[in-house]
PDB file of C-alpha atoms and ligand atoms in Angstrom:
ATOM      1  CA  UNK A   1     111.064  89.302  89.266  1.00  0.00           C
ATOM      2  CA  UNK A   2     110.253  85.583  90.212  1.00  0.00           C
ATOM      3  CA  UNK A   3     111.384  86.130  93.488  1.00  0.00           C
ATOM      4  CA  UNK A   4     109.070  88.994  93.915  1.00  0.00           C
ATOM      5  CA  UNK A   5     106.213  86.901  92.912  1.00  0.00           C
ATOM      6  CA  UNK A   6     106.822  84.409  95.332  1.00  0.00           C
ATOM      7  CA  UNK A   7     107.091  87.014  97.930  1.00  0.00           C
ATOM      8  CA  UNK A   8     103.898  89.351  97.764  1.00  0.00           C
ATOM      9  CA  UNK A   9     100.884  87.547  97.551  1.00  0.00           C
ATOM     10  CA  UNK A  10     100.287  84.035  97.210  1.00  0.00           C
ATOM     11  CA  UNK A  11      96.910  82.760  96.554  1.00  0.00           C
ATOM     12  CA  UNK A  12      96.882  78.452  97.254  1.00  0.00           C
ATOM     13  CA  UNK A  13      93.705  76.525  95.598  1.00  0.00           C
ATOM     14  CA  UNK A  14      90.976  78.596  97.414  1.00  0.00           C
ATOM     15  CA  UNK A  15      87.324  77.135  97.329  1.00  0.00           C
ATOM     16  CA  UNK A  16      84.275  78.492  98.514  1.00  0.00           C
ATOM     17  CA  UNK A  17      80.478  77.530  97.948  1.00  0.00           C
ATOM     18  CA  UNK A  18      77.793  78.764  99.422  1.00  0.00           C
ATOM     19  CA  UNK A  19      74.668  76.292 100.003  1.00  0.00           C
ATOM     20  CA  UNK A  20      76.626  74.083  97.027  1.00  0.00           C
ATOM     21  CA  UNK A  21      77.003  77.172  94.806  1.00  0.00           C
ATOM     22  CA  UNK A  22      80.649  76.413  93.762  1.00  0.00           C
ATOM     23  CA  UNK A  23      82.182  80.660  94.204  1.00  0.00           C
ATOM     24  CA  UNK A  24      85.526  79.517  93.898  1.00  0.00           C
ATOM     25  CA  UNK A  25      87.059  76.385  92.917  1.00  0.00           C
ATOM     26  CA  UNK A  26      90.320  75.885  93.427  1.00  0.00           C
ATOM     27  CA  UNK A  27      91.305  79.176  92.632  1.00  0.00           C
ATOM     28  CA  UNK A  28      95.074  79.817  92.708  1.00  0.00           C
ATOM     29  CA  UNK A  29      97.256  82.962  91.879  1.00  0.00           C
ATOM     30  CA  UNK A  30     100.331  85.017  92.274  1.00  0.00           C
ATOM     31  CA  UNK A  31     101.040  89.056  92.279  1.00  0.00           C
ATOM     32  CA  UNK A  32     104.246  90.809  92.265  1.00  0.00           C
ATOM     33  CA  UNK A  33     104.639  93.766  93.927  1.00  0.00           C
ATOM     34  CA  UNK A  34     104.017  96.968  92.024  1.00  0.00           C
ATOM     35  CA  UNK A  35     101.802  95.111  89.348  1.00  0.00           C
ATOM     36  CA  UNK A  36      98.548  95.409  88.231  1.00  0.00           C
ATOM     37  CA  UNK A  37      96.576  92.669  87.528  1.00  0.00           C
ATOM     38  CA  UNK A  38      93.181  92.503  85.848  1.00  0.00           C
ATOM     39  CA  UNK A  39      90.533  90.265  87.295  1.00  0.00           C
ATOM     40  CA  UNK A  40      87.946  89.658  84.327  1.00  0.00           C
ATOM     41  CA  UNK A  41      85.489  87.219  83.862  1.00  0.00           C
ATOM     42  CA  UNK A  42      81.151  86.897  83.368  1.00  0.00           C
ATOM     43  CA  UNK A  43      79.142  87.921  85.908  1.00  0.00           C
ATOM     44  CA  UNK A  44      78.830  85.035  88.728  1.00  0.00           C
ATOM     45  CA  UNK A  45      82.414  84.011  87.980  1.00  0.00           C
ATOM     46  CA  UNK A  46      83.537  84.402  91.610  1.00  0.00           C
ATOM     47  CA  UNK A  47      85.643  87.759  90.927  1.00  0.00           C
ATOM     48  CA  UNK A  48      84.489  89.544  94.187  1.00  0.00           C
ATOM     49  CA  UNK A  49      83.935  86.128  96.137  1.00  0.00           C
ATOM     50  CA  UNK A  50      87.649  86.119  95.785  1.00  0.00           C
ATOM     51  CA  UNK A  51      88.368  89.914  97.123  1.00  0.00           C
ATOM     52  CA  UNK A  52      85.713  88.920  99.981  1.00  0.00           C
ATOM     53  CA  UNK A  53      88.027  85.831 101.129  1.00  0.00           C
ATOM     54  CA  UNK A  54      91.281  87.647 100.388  1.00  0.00           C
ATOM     55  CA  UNK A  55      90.328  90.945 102.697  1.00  0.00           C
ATOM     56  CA  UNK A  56      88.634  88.490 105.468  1.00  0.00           C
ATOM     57  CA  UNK A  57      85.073  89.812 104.886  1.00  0.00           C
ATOM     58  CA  UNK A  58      84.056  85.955 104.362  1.00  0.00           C
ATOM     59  CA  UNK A  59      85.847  82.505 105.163  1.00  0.00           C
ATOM     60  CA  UNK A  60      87.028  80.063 102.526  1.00  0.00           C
ATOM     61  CA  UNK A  61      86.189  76.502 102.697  1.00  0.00           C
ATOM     62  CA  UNK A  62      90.027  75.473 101.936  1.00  0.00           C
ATOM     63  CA  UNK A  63      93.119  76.647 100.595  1.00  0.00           C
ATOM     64  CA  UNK A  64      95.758  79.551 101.556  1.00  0.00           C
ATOM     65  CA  UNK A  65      96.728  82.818 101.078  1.00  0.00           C
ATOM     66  CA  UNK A  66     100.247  83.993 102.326  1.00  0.00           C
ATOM     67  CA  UNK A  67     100.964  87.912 102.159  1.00  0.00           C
ATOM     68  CA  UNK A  68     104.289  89.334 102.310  1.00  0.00           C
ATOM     69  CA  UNK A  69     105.489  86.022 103.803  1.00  0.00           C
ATOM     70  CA  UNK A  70     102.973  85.996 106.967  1.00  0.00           C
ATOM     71  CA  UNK A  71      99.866  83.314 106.373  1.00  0.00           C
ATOM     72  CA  UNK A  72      96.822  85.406 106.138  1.00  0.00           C
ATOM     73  CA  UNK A  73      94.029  82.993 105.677  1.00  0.00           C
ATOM     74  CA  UNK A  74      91.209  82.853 108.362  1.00  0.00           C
ATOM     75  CA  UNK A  75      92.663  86.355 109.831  1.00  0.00           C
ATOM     76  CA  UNK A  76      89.884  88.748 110.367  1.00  0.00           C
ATOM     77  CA  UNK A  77      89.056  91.889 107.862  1.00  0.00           C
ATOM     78  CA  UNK A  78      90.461  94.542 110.735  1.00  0.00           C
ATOM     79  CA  UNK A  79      93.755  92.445 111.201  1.00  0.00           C
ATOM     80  CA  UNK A  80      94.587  91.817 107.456  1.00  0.00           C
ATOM     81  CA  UNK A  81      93.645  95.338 106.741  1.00  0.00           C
ATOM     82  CA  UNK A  82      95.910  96.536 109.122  1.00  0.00           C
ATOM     83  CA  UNK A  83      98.550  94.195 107.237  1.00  0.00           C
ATOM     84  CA  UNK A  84      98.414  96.475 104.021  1.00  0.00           C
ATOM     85  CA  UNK A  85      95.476  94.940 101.926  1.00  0.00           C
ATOM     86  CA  UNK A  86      92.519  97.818 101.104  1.00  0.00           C
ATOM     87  CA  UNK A  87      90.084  97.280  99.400  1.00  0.00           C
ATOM     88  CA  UNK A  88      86.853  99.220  97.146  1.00  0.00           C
ATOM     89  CA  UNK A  89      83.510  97.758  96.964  1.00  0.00           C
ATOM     90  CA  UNK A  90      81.526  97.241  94.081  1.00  0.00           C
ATOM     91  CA  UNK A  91      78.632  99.154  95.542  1.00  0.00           C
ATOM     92  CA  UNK A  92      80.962 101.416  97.208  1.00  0.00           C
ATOM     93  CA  UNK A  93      80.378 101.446 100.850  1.00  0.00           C
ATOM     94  CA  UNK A  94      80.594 105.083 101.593  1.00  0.00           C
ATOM     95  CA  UNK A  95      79.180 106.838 104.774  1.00  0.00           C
ATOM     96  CA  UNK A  96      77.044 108.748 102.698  1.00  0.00           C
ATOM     97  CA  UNK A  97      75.513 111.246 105.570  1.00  0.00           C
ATOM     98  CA  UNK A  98      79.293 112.236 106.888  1.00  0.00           C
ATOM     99  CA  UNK A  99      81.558 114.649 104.844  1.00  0.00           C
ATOM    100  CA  UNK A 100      83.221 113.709 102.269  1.00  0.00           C
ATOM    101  CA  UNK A 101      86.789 114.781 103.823  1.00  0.00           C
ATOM    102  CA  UNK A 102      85.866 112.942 107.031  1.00  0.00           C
ATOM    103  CA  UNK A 103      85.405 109.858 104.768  1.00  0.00           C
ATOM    104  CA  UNK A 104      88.926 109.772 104.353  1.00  0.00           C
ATOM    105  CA  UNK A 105      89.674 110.856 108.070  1.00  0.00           C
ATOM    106  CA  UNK A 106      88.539 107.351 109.228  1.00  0.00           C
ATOM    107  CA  UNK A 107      90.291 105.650 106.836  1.00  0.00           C
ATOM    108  CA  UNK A 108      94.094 106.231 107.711  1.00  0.00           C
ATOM    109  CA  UNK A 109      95.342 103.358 109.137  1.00  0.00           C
ATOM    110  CA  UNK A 110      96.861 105.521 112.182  1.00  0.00           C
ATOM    111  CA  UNK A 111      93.965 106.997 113.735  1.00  0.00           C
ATOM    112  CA  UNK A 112      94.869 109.351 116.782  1.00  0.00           C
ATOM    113  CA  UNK A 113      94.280 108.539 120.269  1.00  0.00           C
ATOM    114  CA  UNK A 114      93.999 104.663 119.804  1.00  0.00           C
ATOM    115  CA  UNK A 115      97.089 103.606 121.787  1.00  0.00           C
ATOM    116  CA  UNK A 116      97.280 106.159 124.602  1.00  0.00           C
ATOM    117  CA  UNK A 117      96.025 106.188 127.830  1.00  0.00           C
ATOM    118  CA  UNK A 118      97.558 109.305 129.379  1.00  0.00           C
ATOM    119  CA  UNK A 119      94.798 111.935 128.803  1.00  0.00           C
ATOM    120  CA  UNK A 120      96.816 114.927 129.261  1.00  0.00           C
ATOM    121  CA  UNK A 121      99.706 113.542 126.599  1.00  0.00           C
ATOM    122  CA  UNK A 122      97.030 112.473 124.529  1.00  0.00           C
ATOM    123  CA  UNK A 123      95.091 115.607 124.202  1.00  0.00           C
ATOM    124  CA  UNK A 124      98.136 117.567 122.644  1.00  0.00           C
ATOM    125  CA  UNK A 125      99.446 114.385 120.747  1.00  0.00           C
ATOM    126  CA  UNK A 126      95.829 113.650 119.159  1.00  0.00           C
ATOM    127  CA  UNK A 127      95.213 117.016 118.116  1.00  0.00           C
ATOM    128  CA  UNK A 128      99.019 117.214 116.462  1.00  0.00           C
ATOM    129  CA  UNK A 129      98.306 113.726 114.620  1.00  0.00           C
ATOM    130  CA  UNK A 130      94.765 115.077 113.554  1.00  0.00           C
ATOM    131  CA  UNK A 131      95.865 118.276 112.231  1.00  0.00           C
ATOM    132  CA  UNK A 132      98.580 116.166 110.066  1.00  0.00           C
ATOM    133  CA  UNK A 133      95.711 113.304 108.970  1.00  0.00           C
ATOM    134  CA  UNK A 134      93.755 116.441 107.979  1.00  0.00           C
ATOM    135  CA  UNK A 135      96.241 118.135 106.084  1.00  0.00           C
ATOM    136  CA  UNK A 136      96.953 114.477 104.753  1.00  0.00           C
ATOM    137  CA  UNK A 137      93.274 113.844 103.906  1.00  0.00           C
ATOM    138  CA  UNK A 138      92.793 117.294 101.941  1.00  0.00           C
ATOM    139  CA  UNK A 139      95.941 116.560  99.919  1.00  0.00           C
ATOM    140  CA  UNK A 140      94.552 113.275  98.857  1.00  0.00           C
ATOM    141  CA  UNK A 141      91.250 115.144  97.660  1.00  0.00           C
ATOM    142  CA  UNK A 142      93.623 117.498  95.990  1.00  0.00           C
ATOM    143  CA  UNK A 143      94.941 114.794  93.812  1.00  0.00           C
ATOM    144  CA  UNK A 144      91.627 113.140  93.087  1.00  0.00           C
ATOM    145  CA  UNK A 145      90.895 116.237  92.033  1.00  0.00           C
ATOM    146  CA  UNK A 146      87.481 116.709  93.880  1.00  0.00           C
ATOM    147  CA  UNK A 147      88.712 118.991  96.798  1.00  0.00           C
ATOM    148  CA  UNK A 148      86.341 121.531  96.412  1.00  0.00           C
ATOM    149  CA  UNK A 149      83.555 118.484  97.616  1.00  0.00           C
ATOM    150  CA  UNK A 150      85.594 118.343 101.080  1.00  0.00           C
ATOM    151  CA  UNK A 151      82.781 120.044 102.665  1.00  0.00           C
ATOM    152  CA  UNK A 152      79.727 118.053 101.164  1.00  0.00           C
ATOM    153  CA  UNK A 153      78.150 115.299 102.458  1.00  0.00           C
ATOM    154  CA  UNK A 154      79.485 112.163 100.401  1.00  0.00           C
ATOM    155  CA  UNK A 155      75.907 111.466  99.336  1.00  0.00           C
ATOM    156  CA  UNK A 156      75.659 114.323  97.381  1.00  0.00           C
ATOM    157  CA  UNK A 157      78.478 113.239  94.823  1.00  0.00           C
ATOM    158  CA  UNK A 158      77.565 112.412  91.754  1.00  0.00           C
ATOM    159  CA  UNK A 159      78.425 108.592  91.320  1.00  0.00           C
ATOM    160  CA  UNK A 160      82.024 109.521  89.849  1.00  0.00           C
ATOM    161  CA  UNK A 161      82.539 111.261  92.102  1.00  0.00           C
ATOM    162  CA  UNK A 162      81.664 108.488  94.791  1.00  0.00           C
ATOM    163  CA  UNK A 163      83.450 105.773  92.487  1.00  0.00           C
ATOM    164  CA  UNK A 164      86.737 108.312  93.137  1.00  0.00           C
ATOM    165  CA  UNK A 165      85.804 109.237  96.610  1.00  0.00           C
ATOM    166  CA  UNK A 166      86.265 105.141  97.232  1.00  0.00           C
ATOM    167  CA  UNK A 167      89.803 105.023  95.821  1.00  0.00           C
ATOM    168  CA  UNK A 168      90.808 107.900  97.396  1.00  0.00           C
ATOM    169  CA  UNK A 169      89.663 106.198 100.767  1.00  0.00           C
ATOM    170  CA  UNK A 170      91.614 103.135  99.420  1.00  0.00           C
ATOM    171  CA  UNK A 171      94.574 105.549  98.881  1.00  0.00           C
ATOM    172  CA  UNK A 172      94.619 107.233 102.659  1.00  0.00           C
ATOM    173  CA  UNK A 173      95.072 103.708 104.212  1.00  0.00           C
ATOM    174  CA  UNK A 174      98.211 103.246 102.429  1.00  0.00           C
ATOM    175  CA  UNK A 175      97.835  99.980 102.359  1.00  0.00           C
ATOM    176  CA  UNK A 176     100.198  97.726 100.042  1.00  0.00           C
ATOM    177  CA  UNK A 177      98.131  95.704  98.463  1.00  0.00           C
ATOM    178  CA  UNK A 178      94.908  97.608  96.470  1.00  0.00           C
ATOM    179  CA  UNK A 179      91.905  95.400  95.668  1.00  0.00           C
ATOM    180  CA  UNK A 180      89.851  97.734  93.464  1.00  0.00           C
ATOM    181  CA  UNK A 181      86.225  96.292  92.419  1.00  0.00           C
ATOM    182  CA  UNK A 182      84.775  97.576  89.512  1.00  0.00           C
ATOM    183  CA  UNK A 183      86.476 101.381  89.643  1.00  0.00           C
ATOM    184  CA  UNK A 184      85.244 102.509  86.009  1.00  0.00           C
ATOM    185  CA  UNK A 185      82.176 100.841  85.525  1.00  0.00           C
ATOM    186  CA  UNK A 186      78.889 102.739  84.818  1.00  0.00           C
ATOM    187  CA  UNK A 187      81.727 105.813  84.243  1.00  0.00           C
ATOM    188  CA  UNK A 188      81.604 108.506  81.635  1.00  0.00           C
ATOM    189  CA  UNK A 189      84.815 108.750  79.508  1.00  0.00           C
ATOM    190  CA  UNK A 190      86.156 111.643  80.999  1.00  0.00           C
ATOM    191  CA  UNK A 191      85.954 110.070  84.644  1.00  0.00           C
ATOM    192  CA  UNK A 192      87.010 106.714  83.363  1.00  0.00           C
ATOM    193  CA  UNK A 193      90.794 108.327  81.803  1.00  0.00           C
ATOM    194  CA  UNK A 194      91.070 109.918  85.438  1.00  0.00           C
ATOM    195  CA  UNK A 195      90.722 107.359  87.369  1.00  0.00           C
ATOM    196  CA  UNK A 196      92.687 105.023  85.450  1.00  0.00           C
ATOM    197  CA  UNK A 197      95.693 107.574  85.345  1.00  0.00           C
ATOM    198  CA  UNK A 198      95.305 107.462  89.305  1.00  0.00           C
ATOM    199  CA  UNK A 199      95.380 103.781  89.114  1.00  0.00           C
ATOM    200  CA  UNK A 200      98.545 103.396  86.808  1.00  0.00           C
ATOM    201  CA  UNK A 201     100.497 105.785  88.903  1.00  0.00           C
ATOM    202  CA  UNK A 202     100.042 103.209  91.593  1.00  0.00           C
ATOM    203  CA  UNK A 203     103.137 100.959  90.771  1.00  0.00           C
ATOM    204  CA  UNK A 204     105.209 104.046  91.256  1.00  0.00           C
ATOM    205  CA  UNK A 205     104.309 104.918  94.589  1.00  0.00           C
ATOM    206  CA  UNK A 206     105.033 101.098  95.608  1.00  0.00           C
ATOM    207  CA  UNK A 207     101.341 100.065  95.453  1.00  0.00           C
ATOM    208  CA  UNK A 208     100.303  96.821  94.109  1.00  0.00           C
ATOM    209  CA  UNK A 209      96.968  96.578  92.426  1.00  0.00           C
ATOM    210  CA  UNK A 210      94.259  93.961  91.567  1.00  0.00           C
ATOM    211  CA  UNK A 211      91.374  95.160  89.834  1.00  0.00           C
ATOM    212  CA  UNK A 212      88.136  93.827  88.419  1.00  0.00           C
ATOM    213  CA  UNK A 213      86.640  95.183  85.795  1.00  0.00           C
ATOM    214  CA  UNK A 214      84.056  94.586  82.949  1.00  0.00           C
ATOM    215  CA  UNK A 215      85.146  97.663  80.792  1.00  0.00           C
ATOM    216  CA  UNK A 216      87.943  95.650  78.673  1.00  0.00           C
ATOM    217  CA  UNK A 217      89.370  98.600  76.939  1.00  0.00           C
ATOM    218  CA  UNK A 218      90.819  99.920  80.356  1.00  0.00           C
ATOM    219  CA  UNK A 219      91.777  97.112  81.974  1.00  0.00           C
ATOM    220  CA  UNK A 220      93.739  95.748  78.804  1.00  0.00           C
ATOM    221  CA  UNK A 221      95.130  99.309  78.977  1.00  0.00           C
ATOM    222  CA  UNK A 222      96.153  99.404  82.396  1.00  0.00           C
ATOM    223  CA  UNK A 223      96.841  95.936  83.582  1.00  0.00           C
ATOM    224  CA  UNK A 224     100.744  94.076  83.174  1.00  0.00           C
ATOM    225  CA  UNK A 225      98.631  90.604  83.679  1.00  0.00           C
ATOM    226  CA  UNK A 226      95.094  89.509  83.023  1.00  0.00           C
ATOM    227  CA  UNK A 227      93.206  86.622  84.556  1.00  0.00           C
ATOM    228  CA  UNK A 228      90.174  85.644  83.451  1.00  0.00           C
ATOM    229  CA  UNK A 229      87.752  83.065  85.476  1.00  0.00           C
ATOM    230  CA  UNK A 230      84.370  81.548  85.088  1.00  0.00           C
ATOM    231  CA  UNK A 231      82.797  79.297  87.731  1.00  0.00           C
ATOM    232  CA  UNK A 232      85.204  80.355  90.347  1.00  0.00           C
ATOM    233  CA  UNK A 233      87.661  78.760  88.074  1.00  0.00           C
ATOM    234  CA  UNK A 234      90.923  80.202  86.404  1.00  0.00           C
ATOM    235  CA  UNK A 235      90.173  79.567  82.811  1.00  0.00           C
ATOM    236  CA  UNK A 236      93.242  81.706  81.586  1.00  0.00           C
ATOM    237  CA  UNK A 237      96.564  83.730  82.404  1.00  0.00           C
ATOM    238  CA  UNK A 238      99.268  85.745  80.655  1.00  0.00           C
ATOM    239  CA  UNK A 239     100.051  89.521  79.225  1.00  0.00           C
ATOM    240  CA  UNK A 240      96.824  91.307  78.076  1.00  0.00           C
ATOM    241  CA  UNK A 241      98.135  90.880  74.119  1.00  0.00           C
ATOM    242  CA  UNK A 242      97.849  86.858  75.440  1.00  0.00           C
ATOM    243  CA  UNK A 243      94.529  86.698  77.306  1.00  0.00           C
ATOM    244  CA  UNK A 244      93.162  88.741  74.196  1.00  0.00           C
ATOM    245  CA  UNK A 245      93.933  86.321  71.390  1.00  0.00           C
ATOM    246  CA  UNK A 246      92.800  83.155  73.710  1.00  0.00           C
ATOM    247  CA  UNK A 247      89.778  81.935  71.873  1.00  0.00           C
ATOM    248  CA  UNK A 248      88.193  81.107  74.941  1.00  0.00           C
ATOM    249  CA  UNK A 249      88.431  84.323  75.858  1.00  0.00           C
ATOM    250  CA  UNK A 250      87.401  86.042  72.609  1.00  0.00           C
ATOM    251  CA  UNK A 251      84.420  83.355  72.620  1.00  0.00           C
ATOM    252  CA  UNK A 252      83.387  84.537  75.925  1.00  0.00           C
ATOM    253  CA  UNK A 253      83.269  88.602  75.007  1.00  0.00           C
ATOM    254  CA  UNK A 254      82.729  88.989  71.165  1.00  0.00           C
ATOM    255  CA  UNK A 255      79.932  87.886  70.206  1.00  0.00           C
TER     256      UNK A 255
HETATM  257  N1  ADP B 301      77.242  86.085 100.269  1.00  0.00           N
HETATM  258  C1  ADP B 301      76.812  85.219  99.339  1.00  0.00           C
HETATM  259  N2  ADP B 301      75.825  84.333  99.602  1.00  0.00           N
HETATM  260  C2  ADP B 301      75.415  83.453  98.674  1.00  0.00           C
HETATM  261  N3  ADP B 301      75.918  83.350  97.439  1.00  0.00           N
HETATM  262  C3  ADP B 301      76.900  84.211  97.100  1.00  0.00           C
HETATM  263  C4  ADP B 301      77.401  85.191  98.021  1.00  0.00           C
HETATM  264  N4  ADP B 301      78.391  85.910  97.418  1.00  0.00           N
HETATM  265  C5  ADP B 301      78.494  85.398  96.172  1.00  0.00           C
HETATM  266  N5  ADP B 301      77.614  84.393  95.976  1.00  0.00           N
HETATM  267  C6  ADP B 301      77.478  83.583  94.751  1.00  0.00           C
HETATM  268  O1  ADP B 301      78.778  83.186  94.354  1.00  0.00           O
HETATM  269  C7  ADP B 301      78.942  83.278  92.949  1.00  0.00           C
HETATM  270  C8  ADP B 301      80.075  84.245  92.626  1.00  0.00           C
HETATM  271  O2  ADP B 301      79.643  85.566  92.934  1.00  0.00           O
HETATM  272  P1  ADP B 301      80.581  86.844  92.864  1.00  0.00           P
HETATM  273  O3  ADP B 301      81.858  86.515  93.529  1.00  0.00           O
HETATM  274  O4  ADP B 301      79.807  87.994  93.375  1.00  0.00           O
HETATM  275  O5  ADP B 301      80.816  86.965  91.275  1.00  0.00           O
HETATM  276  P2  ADP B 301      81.402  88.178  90.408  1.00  0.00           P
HETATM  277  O6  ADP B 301      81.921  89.212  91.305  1.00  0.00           O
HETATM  278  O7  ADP B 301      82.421  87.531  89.526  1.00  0.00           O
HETATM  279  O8  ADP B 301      80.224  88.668  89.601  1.00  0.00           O
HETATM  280  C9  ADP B 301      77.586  83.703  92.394  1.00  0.00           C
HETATM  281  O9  ADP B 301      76.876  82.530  92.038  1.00  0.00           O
HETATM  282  C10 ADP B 301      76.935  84.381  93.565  1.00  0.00           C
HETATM  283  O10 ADP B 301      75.540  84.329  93.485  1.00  0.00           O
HETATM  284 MG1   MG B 302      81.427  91.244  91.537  1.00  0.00          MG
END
């Protein structure tokens, strides 16, 4: 186990401010692969700040992150997404006036056509590779269970729908590492058990997750290891039975 810790992702003392707004101080942490860990904390504590600098979107100030033993700080978003890390936004990020299945279409990591020059090879060779990423693509659907929407413009979802629609994006570019922000939130029960089941079948298929989430109930349910930060800050660490009984914590969300 240690070993794998030391070999997936290694966060080193990030900090970030903007204009002197401290978004991360210092901010250090470990994953294994095939865990899940649960990213909790207030609003404002630096939670997506920290997905933003680990996925390249924004630049940290100082401070390292290795992944699967190459040095990934300062890389751009294309490069370390290409390196296995996906990611989910909190406001989702769909291309709401495309279909749905071609939502997932330009998410596979291996999109046809890229690499060749030779038109004539590539014509036959692209349309073999898109007939497999659409066969891929409708299987995915399948097992988010909203198939039947392959056809519809994502922006006529309803906002589960869209919430699953974004995992199921995260899903098709296979990536390693899964950096899921917010998945359940604003989610009626019956959509929050179904995605979660989707999320703790992750491990299994040799996916790593980290996940922020305000709902505590699922996260504590789904999660092998909690942190919880405030102020861009690590405040605590440990199983989800130890980041529930830590009085800071319990001081933080019970009122
Ligand atoms: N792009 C940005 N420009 C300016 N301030 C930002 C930006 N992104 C985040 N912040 C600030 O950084 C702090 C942490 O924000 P954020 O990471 O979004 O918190 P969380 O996701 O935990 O709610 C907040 O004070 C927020 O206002
Ligand atoms: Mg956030």
């Amino acid at each position: 186990m240690r070993e794998n810790m030391a070999d997936f992702l290694t966060v080193d003392s990030l900090n970030k401010s903007f204009d002197g707004i401290v978004a991360l101080e210092n901010f250090s942490c470990k994953i294994k692969k095939k865990g899940i860990l649960g990213l909790i904390g207030p609003n404002g504590a630096g939670k997506s700040t920290f997905f933003n600098v680990l996925t390249g979107f924004i630049t940290c100030d100082s401070g390292k992150t290795n992944f699967m033993g190459t040095e990934i700080t300062g890389k751009s978003a294309d490069k370390i997404a290409r390196m296995g890390i996906s990611r989910t936004f909190q406001d989702l990020r769909l291309i709401r006036q495309i279909r749905v299945l071609d939502n997932i279409l330009l998410c596979f990591r291996d999109q046809p056509g890229e690499k060749l020059r030779n038109t004539f090879i590539k014509n036959s060779l692209v349309r073999k590779k898109e007939k497999e990423n659409k066969k891929k693509a409708v299987a995915l659907l399948e097992y988010a269970g909203i198939a039947d929407k392959a056809g519809s413009l994502a922006n006529d979802l309803s906002y589960g729908q869209q919430k699953l629609l974004s995992i199921t994006c995260c899903l098709a570019a296979d990536a390693d590492l899964l950096l899921l922000d917010e998945p359940v939130s604003g989610l009626n029960p019956v959509m929050i058990e179904k995605i979660l089941s989707i999320i703790s079948e992750l491990p299994e298929k040799g996916k790593s997750v980290i996940l922020i989430e305000h709902n505590m109930e699922a996260i504590m349910q789904i999660s092998d290891r909690i942190i919880f930060m405030d102020t861009g800050k690590k405040i605590s660490e440990g199983t989800p039975q130890e980041v529930r009984s830590d009085p800071r914590i319990i001081e933080a969300y019970l009122d």
